[in-house]
XYZ file of C-alpha atoms in Angstrom:
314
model
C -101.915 30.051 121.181
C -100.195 31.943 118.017
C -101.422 30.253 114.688
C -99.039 29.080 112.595
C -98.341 27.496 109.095
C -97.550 23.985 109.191
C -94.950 21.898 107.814
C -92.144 24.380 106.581
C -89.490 23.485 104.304
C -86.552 25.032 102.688
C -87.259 27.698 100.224
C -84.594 29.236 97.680
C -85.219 32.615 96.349
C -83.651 34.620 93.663
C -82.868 37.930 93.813
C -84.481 40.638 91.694
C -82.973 43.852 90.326
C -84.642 46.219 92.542
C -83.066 44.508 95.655
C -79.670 44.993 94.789
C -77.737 47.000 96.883
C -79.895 46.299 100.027
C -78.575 44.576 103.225
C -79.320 40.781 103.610
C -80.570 41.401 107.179
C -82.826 44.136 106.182
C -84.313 41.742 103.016
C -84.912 39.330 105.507
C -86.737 41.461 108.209
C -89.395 42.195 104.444
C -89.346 38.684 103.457
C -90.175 37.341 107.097
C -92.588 39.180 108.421
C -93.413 38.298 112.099
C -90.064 36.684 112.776
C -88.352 37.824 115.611
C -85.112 40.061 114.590
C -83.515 38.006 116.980
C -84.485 34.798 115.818
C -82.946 36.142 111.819
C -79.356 37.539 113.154
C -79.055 33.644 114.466
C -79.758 32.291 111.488
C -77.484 34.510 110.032
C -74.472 33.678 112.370
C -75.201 29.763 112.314
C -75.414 29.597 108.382
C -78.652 28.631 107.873
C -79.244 31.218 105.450
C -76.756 31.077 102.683
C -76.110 33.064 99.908
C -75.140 30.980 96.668
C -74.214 28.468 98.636
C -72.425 29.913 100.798
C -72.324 31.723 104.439
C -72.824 35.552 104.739
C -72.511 38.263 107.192
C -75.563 39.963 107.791
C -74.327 43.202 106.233
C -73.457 41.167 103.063
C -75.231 43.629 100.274
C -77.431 41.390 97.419
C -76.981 41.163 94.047
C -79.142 40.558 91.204
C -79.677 36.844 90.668
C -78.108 35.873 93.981
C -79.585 32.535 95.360
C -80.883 32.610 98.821
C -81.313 29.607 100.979
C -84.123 29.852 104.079
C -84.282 27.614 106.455
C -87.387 26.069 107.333
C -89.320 28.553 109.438
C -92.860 28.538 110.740
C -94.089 32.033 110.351
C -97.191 33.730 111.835
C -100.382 33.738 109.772
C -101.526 37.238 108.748
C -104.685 36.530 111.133
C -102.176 35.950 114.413
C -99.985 39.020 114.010
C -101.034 42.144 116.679
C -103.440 44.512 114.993
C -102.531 48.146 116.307
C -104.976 49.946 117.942
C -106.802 52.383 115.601
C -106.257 55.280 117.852
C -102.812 54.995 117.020
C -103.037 54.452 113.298
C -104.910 57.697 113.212
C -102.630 59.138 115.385
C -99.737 58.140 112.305
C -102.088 59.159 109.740
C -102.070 62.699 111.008
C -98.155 62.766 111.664
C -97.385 62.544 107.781
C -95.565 64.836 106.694
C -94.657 63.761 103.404
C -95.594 61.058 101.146
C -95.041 59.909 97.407
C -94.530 57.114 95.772
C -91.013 56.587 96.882
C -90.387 57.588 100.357
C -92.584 58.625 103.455
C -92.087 61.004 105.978
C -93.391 61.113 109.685
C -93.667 63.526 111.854
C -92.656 60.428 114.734
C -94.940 60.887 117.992
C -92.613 60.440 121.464
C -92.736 57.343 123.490
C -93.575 54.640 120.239
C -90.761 52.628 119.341
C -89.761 52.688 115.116
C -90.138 48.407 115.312
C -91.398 45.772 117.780
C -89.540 44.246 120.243
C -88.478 44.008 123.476
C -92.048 43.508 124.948
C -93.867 45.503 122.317
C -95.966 43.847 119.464
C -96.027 46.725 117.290
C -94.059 49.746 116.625
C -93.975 52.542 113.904
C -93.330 50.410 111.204
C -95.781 47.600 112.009
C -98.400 50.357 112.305
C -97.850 52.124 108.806
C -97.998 48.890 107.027
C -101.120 48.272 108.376
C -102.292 51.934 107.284
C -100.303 51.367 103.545
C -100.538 47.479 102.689
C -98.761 47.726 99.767
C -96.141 45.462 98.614
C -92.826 47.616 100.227
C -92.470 49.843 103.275
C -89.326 50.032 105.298
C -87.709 52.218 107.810
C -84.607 53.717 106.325
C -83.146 54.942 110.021
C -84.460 54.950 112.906
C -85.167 57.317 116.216
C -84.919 56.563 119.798
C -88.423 55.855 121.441
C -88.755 59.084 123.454
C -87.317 61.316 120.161
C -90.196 62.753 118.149
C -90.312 64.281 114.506
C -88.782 63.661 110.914
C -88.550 59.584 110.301
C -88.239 58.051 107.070
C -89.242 55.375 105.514
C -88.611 53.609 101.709
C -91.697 52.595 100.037
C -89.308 50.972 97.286
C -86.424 49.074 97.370
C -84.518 51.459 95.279
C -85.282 54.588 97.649
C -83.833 52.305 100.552
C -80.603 51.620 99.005
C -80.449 55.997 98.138
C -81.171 56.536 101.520
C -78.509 53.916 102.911
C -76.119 55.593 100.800
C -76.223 59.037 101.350
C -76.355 58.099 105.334
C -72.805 56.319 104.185
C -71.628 59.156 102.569
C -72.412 61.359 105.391
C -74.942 63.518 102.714
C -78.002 63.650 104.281
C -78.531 66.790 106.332
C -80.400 65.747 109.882
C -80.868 68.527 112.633
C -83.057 68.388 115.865
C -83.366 70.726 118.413
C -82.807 69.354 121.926
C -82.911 71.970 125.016
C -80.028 71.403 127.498
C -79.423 71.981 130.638
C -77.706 74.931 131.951
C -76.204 78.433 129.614
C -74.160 77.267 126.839
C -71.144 79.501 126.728
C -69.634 77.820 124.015
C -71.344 79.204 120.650
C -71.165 76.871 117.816
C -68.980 74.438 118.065
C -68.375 70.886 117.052
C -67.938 67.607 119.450
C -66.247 64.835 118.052
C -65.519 62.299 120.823
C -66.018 58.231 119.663
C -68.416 56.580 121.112
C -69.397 52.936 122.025
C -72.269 51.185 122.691
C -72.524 48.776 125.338
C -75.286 46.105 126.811
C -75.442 45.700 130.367
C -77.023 42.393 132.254
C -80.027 43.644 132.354
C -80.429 44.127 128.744
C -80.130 48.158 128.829
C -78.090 49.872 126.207
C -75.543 52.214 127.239
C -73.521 54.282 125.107
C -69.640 55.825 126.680
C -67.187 58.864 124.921
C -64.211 55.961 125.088
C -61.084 55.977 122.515
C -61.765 52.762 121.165
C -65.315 53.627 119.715
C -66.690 54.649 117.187
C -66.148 58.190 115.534
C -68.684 60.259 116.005
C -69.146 64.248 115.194
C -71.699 66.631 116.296
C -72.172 70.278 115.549
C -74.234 72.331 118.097
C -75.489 75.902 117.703
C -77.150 77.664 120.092
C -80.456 78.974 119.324
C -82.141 80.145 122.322
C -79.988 80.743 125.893
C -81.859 81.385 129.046
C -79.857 81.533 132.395
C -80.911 77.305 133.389
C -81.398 75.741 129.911
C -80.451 76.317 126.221
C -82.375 75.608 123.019
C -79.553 73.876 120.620
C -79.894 72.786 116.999
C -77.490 69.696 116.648
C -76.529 68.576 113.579
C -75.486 65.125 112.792
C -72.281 64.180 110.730
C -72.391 60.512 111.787
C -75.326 58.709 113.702
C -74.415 56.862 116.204
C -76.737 55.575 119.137
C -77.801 58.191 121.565
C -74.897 60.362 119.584
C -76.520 63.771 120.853
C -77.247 62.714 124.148
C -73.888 61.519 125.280
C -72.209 64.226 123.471
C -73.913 66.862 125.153
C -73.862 65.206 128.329
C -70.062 65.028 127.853
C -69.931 68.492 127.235
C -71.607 69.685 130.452
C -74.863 70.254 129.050
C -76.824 67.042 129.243
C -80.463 66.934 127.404
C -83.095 68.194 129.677
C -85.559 64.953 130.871
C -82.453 62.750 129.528
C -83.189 60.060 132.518
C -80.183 57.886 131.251
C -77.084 60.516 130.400
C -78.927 63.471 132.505
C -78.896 65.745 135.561
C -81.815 64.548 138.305
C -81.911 68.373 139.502
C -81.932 69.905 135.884
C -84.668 67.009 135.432
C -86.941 67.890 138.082
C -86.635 71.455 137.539
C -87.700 71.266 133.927
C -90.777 68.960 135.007
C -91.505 71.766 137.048
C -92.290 73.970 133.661
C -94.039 71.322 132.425
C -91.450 68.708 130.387
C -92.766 65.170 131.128
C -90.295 63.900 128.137
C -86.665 64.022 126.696
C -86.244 67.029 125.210
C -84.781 65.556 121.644
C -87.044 66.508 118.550
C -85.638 65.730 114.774
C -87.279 68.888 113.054
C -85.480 68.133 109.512
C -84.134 65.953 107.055
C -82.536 66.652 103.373
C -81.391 64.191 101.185
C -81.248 63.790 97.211
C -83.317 60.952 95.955
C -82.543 60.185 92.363
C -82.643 63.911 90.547
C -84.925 65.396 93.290
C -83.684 66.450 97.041
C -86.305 65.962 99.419
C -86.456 68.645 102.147
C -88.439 68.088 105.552
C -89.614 69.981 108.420
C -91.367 68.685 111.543
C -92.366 71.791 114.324
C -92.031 71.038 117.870
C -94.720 69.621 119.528
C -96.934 72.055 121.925
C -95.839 70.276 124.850
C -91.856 71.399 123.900
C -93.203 74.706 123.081
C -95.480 75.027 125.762
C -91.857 74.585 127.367
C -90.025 76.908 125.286
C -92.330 79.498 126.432
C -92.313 78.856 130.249
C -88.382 79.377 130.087
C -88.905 82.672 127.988
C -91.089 84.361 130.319
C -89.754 83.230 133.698
């Protein structure tokens, strides 16, 4: 049985400088550590968390010396919280690719989700603040769980609210490289269909082009062409969910090992040279932080090259 702190009670807190700017939801997934998200966006919605007395949406942005009321919540003790394996924090240790004292970069390994949830007790995040126990670490965006490469996260609350806004402003430069299926004829060209996200029964999340989304705009240039697949570099103006996937998909091209938006027969002929994942890699990320612009690259993993190579000599 989970140990947990007894007797809670209502708790006010005041907001400090450093948090202004930053998303009430995302203050409360620091502040409550072990609480289920879905457990906080209720809270949210019903009103039990109020912001100087009165009820907020969960994108409402803080201000210094705001006034937060939290419910009475019994939280998980430190002791009762899932300890990640260590073969995976050395696995995360390994995939840094940059780190200061503002923001950190990883090189994100397929198949781990950023966050828990949905049957997982520990994700990205949940591992790296076991690996940096310091006072702040967030994600600032996030990747799908089968994407690899450049993910980043805010080790203060300032470089949060920079990377939040240049995401906003549509400033930070993001590219992967994601091998469809099929000879792309098209050159480079840009896809802007909207797109929006839906939740079936079961709980899946499926995202359709349909006119009453959201905007969305991709650029693709070709990089590699063979006669079955091409090697793309996609570049994203907005970032919606599965944005690349369903664009390229809706372009006749869908991402090779895509088993949501793909082709089965492009599928099983890539496994056939080896793929055994979505092709999707983020390899980099620019953005300016402050006075400084931080520039990162992640390489492909040697499975995707191992692929890469298979096409070129066959």
């Amino acid at each position: 049985m989970t140990n947990l702190e007894s007797r809670p009670a209502v708790r006010t807190v005041q907001i400090a400088t450093e948090y202004t700017g930053q998303r009430i939801d995302n203050y409360l997934f620091h502040t409550l550590k072990g609480v289920p998200k879905s457990l906080i966006y209720r809270i949210l919605r019903t009103g039990e968390v109020r912001v100087n007395g009165g009820r907020i949406r969960p994108t409402y942005r803080l201000q210094a010396g705001d006034q937060i009321r939290l419910p009475p919540l019994r939280l998980p003790t430190q002791e009762s919280l899932t300890k990640p394996p260590s073969s995976l924090l050395r696995q995360l240790e390994h995939a840094i690719l940059l780190e200061d004292a503002e923001v950190l970069v990883l090189n994100k390994p397929t198949g781990i989700a950023v966050h828990k949830g949905s049957g997982l007790p520990f994700g990205v995040i949940e591992a790296l603040r076991a690996l940096r126990p310091g006072p702040y670490l967030e994600l600032a965006h996030r990747l799908d769980r089968d994407t690899s490469g450049c993910l980043v996260l805010a080790k203060t609350p300032q470089a949060l609210a920079a990377v939040h806004k240049a995401l906003r402003a549509g400033t930070m430069d993001k590219r992967y490289l994601a091998l469809v299926c099929g000879r792309w004829e098209k050159g480079t060209c840009n896809v802007s269909l909207p797109l929006r996200k839906n939740v079936l029964r079961s709980g899946e999340r499926r995202v359709e082009v349909l006119f009453d989304g959201k905007q969305s705009h991709t650029r693709f240039k070709p990089i590699s062409l063979w006669q079955r697949a091409t090697l793309l570099e996609a570049t994203l103006h907005t970032g919606r969910t599965h944005q690349i996937r369903v664009h390229a998909a809706h372009s006749g091209h869908p991402v090779a090992g895509d088993d949501k938006y793909g082709d089965s027969h492009c599928n099983q002929s890539m496994r056939r040279l080896g793929l055994r994942r979505l092709f999707l890699h983020a390899h980099s990320i620019m953005f300016t932080l402050g006075k400084r612009e931080v520039c990162v690259s992640a390489p492909l993993t040697q499975d995707l090259k191992d692929v890469v190579e298979q096409l070129e000599t066959n």
